[in-house]
Each structure stands twice: as structure tokens, then as C-alpha cells.
PDB file of C-alpha atoms in Angstrom:
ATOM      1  CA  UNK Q   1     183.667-114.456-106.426  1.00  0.00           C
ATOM      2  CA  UNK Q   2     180.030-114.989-106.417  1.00  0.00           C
ATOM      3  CA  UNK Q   3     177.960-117.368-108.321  1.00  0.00           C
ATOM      4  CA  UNK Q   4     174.188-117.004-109.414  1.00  0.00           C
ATOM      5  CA  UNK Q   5     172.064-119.948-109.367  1.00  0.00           C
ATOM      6  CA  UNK Q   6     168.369-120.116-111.258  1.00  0.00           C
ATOM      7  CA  UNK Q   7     165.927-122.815-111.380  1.00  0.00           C
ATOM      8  CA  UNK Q   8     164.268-123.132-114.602  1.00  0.00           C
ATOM      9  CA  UNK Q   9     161.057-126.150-114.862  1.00  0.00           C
ATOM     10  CA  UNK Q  10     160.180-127.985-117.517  1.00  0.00           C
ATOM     11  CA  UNK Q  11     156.810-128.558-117.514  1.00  0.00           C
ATOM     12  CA  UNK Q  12     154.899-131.630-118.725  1.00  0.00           C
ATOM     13  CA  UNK Q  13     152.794-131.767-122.008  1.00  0.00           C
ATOM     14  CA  UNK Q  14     150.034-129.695-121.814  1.00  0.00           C
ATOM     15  CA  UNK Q  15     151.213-128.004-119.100  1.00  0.00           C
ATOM     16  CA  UNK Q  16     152.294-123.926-118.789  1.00  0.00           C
ATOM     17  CA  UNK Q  17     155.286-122.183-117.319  1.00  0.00           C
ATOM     18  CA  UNK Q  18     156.072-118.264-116.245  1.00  0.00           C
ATOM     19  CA  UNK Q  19     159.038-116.536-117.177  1.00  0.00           C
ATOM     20  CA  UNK Q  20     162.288-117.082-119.396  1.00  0.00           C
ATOM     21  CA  UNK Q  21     163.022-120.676-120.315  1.00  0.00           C
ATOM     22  CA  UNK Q  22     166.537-119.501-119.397  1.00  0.00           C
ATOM     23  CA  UNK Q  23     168.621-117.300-116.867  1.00  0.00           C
ATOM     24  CA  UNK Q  24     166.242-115.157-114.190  1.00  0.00           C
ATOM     25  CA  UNK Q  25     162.781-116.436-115.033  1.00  0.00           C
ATOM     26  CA  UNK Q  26     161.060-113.448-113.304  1.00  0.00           C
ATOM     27  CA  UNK Q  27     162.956-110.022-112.939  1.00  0.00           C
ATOM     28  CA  UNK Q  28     161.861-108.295-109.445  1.00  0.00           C
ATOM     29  CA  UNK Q  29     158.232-107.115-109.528  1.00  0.00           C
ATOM     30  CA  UNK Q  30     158.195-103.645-107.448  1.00  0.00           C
ATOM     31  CA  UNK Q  31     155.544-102.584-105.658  1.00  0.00           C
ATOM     32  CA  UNK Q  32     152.911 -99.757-107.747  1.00  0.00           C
ATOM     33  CA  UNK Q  33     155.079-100.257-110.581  1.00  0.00           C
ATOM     34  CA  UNK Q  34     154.001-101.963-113.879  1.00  0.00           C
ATOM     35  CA  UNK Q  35     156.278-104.977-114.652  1.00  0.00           C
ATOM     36  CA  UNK Q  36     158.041-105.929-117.672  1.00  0.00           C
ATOM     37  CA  UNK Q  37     156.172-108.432-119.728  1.00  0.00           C
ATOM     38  CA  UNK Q  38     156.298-111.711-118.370  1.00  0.00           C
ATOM     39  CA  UNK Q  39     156.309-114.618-120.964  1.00  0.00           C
ATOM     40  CA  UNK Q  40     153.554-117.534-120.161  1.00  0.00           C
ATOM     41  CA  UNK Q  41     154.526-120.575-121.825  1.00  0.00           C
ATOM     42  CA  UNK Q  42     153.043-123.921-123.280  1.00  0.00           C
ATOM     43  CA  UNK Q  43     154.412-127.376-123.461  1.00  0.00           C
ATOM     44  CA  UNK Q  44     152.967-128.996-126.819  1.00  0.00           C
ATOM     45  CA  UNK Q  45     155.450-132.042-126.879  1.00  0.00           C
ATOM     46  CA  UNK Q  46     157.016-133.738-130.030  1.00  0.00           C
ATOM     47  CA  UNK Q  47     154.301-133.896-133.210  1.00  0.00           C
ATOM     48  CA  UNK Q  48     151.686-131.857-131.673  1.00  0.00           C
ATOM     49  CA  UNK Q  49     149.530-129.074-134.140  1.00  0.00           C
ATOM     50  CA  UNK Q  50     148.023-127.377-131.406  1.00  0.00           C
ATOM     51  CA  UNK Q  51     144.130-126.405-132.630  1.00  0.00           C
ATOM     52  CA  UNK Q  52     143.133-123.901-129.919  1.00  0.00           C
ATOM     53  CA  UNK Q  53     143.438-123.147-126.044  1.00  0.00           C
ATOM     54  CA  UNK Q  54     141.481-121.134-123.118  1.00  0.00           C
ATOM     55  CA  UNK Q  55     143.649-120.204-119.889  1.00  0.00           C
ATOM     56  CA  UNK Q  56     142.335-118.398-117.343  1.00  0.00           C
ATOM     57  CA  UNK Q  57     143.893-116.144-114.675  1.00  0.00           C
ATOM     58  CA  UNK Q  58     143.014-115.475-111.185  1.00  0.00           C
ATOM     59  CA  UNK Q  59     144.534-113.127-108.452  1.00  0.00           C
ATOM     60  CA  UNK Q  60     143.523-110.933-105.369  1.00  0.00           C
ATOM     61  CA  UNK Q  61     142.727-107.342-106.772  1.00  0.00           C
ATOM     62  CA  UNK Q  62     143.930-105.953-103.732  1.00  0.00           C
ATOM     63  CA  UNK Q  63     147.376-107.576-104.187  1.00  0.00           C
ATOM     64  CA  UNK Q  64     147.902-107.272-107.269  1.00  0.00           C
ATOM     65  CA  UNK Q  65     146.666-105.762-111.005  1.00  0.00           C
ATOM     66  CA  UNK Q  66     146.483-107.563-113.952  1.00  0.00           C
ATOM     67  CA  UNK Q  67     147.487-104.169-116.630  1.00  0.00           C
ATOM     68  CA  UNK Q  68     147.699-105.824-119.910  1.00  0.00           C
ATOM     69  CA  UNK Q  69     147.857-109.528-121.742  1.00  0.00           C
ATOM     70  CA  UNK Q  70     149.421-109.972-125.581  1.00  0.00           C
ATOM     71  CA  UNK Q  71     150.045-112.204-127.665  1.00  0.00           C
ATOM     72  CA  UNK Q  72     153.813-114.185-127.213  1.00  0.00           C
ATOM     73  CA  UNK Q  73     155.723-114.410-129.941  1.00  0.00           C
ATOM     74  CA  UNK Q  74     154.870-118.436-130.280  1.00  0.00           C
ATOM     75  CA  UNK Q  75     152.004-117.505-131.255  1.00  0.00           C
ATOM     76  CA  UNK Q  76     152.023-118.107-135.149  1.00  0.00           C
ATOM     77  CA  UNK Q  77     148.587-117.560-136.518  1.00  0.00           C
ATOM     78  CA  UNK Q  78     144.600-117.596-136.255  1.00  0.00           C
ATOM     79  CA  UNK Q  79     142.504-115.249-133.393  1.00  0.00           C
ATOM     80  CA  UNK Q  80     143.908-114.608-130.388  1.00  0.00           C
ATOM     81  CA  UNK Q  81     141.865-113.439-127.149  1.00  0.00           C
ATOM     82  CA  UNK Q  82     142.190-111.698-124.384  1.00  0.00           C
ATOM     83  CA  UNK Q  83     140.546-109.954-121.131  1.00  0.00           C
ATOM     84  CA  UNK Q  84     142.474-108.146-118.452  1.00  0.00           C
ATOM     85  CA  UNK Q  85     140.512-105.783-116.227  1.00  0.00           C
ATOM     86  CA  UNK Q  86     136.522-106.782-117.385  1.00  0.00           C
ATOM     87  CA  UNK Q  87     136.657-109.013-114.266  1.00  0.00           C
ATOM     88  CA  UNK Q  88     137.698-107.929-110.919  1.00  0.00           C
ATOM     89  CA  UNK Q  89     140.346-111.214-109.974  1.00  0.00           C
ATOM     90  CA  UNK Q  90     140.444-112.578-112.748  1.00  0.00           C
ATOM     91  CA  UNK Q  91     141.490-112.443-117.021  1.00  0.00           C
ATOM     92  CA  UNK Q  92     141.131-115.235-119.678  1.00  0.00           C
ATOM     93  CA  UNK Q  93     143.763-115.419-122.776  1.00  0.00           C
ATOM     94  CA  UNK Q  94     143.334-118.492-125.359  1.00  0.00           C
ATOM     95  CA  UNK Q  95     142.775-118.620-129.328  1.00  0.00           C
ATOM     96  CA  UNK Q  96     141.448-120.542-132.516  1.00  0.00           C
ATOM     97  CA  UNK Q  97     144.929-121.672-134.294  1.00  0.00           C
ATOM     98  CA  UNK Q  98     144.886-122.854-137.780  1.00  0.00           C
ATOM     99  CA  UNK Q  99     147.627-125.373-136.810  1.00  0.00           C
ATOM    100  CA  UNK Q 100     150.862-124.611-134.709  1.00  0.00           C
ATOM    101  CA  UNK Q 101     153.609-126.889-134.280  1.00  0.00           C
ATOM    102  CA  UNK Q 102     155.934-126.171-131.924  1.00  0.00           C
ATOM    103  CA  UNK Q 103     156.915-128.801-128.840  1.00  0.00           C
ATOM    104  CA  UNK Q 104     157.010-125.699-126.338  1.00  0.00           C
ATOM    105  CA  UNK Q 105     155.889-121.664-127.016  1.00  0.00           C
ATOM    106  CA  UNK Q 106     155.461-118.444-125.491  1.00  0.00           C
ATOM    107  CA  UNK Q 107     151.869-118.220-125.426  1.00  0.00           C
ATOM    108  CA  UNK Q 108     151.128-115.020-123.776  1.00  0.00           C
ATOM    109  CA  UNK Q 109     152.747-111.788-122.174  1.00  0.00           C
ATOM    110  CA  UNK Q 110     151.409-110.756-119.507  1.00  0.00           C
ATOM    111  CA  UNK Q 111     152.027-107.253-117.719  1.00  0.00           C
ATOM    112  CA  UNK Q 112     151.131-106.705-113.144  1.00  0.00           C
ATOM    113  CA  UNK Q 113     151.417-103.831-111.177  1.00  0.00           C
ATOM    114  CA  UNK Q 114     151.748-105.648-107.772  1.00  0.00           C
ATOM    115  CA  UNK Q 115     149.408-103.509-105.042  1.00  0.00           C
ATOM    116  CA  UNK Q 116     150.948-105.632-101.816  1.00  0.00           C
ATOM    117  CA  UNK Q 117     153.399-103.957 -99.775  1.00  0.00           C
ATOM    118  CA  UNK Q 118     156.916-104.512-100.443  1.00  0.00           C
ATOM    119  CA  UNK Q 119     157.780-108.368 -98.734  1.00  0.00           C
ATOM    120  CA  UNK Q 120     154.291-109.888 -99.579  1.00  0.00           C
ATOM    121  CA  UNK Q 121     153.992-113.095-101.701  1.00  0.00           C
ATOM    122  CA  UNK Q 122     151.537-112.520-104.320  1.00  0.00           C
ATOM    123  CA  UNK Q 123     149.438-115.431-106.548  1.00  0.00           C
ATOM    124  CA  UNK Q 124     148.815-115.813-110.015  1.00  0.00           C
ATOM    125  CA  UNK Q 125     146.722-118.873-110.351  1.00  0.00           C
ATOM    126  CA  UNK Q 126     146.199-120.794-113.656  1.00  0.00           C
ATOM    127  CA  UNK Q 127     142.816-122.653-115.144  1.00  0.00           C
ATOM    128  CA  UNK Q 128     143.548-124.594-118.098  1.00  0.00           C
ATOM    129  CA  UNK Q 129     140.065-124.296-119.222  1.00  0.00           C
ATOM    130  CA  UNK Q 130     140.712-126.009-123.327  1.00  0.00           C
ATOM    131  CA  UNK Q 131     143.286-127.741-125.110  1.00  0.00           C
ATOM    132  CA  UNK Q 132     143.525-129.422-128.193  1.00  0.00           C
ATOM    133  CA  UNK Q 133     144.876-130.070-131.478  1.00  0.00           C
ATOM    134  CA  UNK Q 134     143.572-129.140-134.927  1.00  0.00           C
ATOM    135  CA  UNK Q 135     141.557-132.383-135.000  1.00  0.00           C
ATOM    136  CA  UNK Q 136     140.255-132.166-131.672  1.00  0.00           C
ATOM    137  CA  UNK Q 137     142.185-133.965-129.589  1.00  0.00           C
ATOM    138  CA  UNK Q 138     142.681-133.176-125.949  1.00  0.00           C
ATOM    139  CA  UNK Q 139     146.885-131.969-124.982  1.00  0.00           C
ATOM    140  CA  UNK Q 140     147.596-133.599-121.604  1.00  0.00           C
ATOM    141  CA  UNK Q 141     145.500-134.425-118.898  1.00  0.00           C
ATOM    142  CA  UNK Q 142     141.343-134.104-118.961  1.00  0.00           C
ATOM    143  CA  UNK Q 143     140.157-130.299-118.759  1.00  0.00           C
ATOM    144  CA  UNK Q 144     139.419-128.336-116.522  1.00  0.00           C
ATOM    145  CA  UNK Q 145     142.588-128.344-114.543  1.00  0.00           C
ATOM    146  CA  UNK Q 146     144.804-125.947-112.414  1.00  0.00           C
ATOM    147  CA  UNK Q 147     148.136-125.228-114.445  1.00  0.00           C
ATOM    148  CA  UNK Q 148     151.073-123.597-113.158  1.00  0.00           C
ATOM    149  CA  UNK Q 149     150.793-120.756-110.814  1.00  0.00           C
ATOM    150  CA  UNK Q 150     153.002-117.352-111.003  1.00  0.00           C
ATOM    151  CA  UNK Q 151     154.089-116.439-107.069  1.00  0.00           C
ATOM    152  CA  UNK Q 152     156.899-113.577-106.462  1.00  0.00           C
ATOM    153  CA  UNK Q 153     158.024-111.587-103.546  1.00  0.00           C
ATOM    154  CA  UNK Q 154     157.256-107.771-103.631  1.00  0.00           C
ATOM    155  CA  UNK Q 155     160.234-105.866-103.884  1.00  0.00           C
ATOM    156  CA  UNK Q 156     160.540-102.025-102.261  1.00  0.00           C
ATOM    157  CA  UNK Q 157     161.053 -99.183-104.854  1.00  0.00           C
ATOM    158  CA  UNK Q 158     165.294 -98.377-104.382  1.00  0.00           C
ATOM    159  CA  UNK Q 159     165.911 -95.398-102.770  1.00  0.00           C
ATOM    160  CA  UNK Q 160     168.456 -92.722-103.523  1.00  0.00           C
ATOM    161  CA  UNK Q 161     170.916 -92.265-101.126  1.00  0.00           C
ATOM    162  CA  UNK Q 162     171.846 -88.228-100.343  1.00  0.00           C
ATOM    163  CA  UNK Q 163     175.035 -88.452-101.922  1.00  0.00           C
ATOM    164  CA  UNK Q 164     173.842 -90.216-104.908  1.00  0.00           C
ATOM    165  CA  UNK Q 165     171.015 -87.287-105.073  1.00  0.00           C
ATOM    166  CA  UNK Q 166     172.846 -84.007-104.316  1.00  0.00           C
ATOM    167  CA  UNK Q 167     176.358 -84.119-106.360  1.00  0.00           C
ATOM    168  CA  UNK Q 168     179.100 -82.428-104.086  1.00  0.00           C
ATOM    169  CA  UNK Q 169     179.618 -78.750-104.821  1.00  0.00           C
ATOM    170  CA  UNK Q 170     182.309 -78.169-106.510  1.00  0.00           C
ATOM    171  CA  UNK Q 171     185.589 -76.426-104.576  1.00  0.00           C
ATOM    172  CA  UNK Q 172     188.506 -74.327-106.463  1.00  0.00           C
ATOM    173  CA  UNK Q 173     191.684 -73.863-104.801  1.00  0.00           C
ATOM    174  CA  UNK Q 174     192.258 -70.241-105.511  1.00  0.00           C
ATOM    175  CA  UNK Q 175     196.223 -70.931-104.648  1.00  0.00           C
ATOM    176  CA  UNK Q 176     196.741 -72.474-107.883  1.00  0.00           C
ATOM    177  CA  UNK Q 177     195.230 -69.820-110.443  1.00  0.00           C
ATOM    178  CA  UNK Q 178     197.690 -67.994-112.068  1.00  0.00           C
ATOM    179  CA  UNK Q 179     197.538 -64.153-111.784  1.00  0.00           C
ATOM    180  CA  UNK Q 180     199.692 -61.335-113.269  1.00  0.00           C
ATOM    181  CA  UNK Q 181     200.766 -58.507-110.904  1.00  0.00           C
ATOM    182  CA  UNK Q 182     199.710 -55.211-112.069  1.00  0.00           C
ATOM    183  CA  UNK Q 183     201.920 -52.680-113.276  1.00  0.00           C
ATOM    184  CA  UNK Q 184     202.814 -49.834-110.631  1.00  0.00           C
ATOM    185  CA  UNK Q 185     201.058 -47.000-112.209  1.00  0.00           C
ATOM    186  CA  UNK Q 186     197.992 -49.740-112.522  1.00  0.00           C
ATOM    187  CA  UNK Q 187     198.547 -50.095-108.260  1.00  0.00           C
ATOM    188  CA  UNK Q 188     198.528 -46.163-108.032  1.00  0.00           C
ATOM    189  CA  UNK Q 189     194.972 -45.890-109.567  1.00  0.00           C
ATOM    190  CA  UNK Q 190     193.356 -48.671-107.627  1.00  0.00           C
ATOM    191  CA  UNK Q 191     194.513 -46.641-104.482  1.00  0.00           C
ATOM    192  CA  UNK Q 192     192.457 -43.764-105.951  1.00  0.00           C
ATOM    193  CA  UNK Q 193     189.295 -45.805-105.970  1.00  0.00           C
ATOM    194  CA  UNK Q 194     188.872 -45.082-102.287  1.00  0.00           C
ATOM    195  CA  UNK Q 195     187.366 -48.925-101.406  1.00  0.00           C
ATOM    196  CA  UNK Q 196     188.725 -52.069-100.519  1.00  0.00           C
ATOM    197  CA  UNK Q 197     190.466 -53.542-103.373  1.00  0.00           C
ATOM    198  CA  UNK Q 198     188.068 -55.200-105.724  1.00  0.00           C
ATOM    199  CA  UNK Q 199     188.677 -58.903-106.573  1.00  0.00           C
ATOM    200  CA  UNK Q 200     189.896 -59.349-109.768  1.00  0.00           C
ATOM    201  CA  UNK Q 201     190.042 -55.689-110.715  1.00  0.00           C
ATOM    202  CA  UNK Q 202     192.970 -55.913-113.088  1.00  0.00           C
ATOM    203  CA  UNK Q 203     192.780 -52.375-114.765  1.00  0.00           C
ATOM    204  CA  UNK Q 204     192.484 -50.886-111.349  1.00  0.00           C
ATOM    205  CA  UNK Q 205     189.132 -49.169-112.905  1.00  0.00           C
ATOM    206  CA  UNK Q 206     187.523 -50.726-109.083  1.00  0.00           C
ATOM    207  CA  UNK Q 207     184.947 -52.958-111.301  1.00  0.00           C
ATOM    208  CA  UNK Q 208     185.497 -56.627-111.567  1.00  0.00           C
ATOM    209  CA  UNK Q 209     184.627 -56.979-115.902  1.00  0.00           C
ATOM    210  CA  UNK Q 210     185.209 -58.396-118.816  1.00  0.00           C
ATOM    211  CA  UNK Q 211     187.822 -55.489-119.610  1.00  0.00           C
ATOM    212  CA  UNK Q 212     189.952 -57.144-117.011  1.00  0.00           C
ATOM    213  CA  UNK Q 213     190.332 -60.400-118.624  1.00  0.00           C
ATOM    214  CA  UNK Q 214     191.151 -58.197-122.003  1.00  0.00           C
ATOM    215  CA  UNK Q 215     193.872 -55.990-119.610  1.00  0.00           C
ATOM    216  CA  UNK Q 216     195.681 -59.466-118.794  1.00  0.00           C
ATOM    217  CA  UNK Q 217     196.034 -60.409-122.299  1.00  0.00           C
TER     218      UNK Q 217
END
């Protein structure tokens, strides 16, 4: 029996998180391959109407690529912004919200193609660059601050094994097809065909065809 064991945080108000609240918080991020989206989430607290935020992102280009940012589902209404790509190391996500309460949401999906070698640790740093509520209140501690950072271990692309990649040709016992014997005056015309018996000649006409499998019939 085996048991799997994940640590999920809770972070403080005002404060962000990567991955699923729940379960595996970051499925294994292959090297040259684009990931899945991983969620980026905010801690509001209790009776909070978040008014508008600014995160920024920064990474090592060589390590690691930045492909795409969305919005997360948590996020209800009013603009939302985004820039992966314009600068090299870095990307900014935030919005204007007309008023979302929620005590924790998925603010952001973001997509990486890790560039590191397979076994690297790789950085995603966070700048928590505005955040406040609909009247203008700070969230949390004083701004500008560093937020939660996104590391992971490069994982190697699987490889197929040759077994797995070449299916095993396929053998037929011969011994156990049936066969009919033929006739005797069927015997003395395949003696006439003046060659080595052909296989599966039936009608003794020294072809193998399809009017053999209509002679057994």
C-alpha cells in the first residue's frame, strides 16, 4: 500500500498562492513542453470587495518561458490585464474590479514552457505591485512587496521503452488450422503440375487462390 502526501498553504490576507487549493498543487512541468494552466490565487479574507490589483512576474528567460496568462475563473467582473512575452523576464497581470467579494480566488492562469534541463529548479517570483478595495483601501501589508514565489523541479520527457514501441509480431501455430485432405483424383493432378507442391493449393490447379477456399467449401 502506498500513501500520497501533499502540502497545500494557506496564505495570509493579501497574500497569493500557486496551484490547486487541494490534492497535487502543481502537476510535473516537463522540460520544452507547455504546461497545463496553473491557477494563481488571492487571499481577500472575510468582508473584503476587492477594487483592483497589479502582480507582477519575474523569471530567467533562459530557464524558463512565460507562454500565456488568463483570467481565473475568480475573476467576476471589470478589465482584466495582462502581458506575457513584451518583456524579456518578466509579465504583469492585475485589473479594475467593480467590486468582488470573495475571501480567497483564482486570480490568474498562467501557462510555462520550462527551458532548464530536466533536474533544474526553476523561479517564478511575485511583486505585489497594488491592492485594494473598491474604496481604496490597501489588502494586507504596505505595497510594494514580494508575494509568493512558484519553484518546481524539471521533469525529463518519458521515454518509450522498445517493447512498449514495437508491438510483438504476431505468430500462428500452423498445427492447429484445420485442413481437408484432397480427394485422390485431386492428389493425381497436383502430381501433374511438375513443381513442388504449392501451399494451400486445394484444387490441385498449382496456384494458391481464392478458388481454393471455394474448393473446401
Amino acid at each position: 500500500a502506498s500513501v500520497s502526501f501533499f502540502a497545500n498553504t494557506v496564505p495570509a490576507v493579501g497574500e497569493l498562492d500557486w496551484g490547486q487549493p487541494t490534492g497535487l498543487p502543481v502537476s510535473g512541468l516537463v522540460a520544452n513542453q507547455r504546461s497545463a494552466p496553473i491557477p494563481l490565487r488571492l487571499r481577500l479574507g472575510p468582508n473584503t470587495i476587492l477594487g483592483g490589483v497589479e502582480i507582477k512576474l519575474r523569471y530567467d528567460p533562459a530557464a524558463v518561458e512565460v507562454v500565456s496568462i488568463s483570467q481565473g475563473a475568480g475573476w467576476a467582473n471589470g478589465p482584466f490585464f495582462k502581458t506575457a512575452g513584451d518583456v524579456l523576464g518578466a509579465a504583469t497581470l492585475g485589473g479594475i474590479s467593480t467590486g468582488i467579494a470573495a475571501e480567497e480566488l483564482e486570480l490568474a492562469l498562467v501557462e510555462v514552457r520550462p527551458l532548464a534541463a530536466a533536474g533544474s529548479v526553476v523561479t517564478i517570483t511575485t511583486e505585489v505591485n497594488s491592492l485594494f478595495t473598491t474604496d481604496l483601501s490597501g489588502i494586507g501589508a504596505a505595497v510594494p512587496r514580494s508575494g509568493q514565489a512558484l519553484q518546481f523541479v524539471v521533469v525529463g520527457p518519458q521515454r518509450r521503452s522498445a517493447e512498449a514501441a514495437e508491438p510483438a509480431a504476431e505468430t500462428v501455430d500452423w498445427s492447429s488450422v484445420p485442413h481437408t485432405s484432397a480427394p485422390a483424383a485431386v492428389r493425381a493432378r497436383r502430381a501433374d503440375c511438375g513443381t513442388d507442391p504449392v501451399l494451400g493449393d486445394a484444387n490441385a490447379d498449382c496456384v494458391f487462390s481464392l478458388d481454393d477456399a471455394l474448393f473446401t467449401q
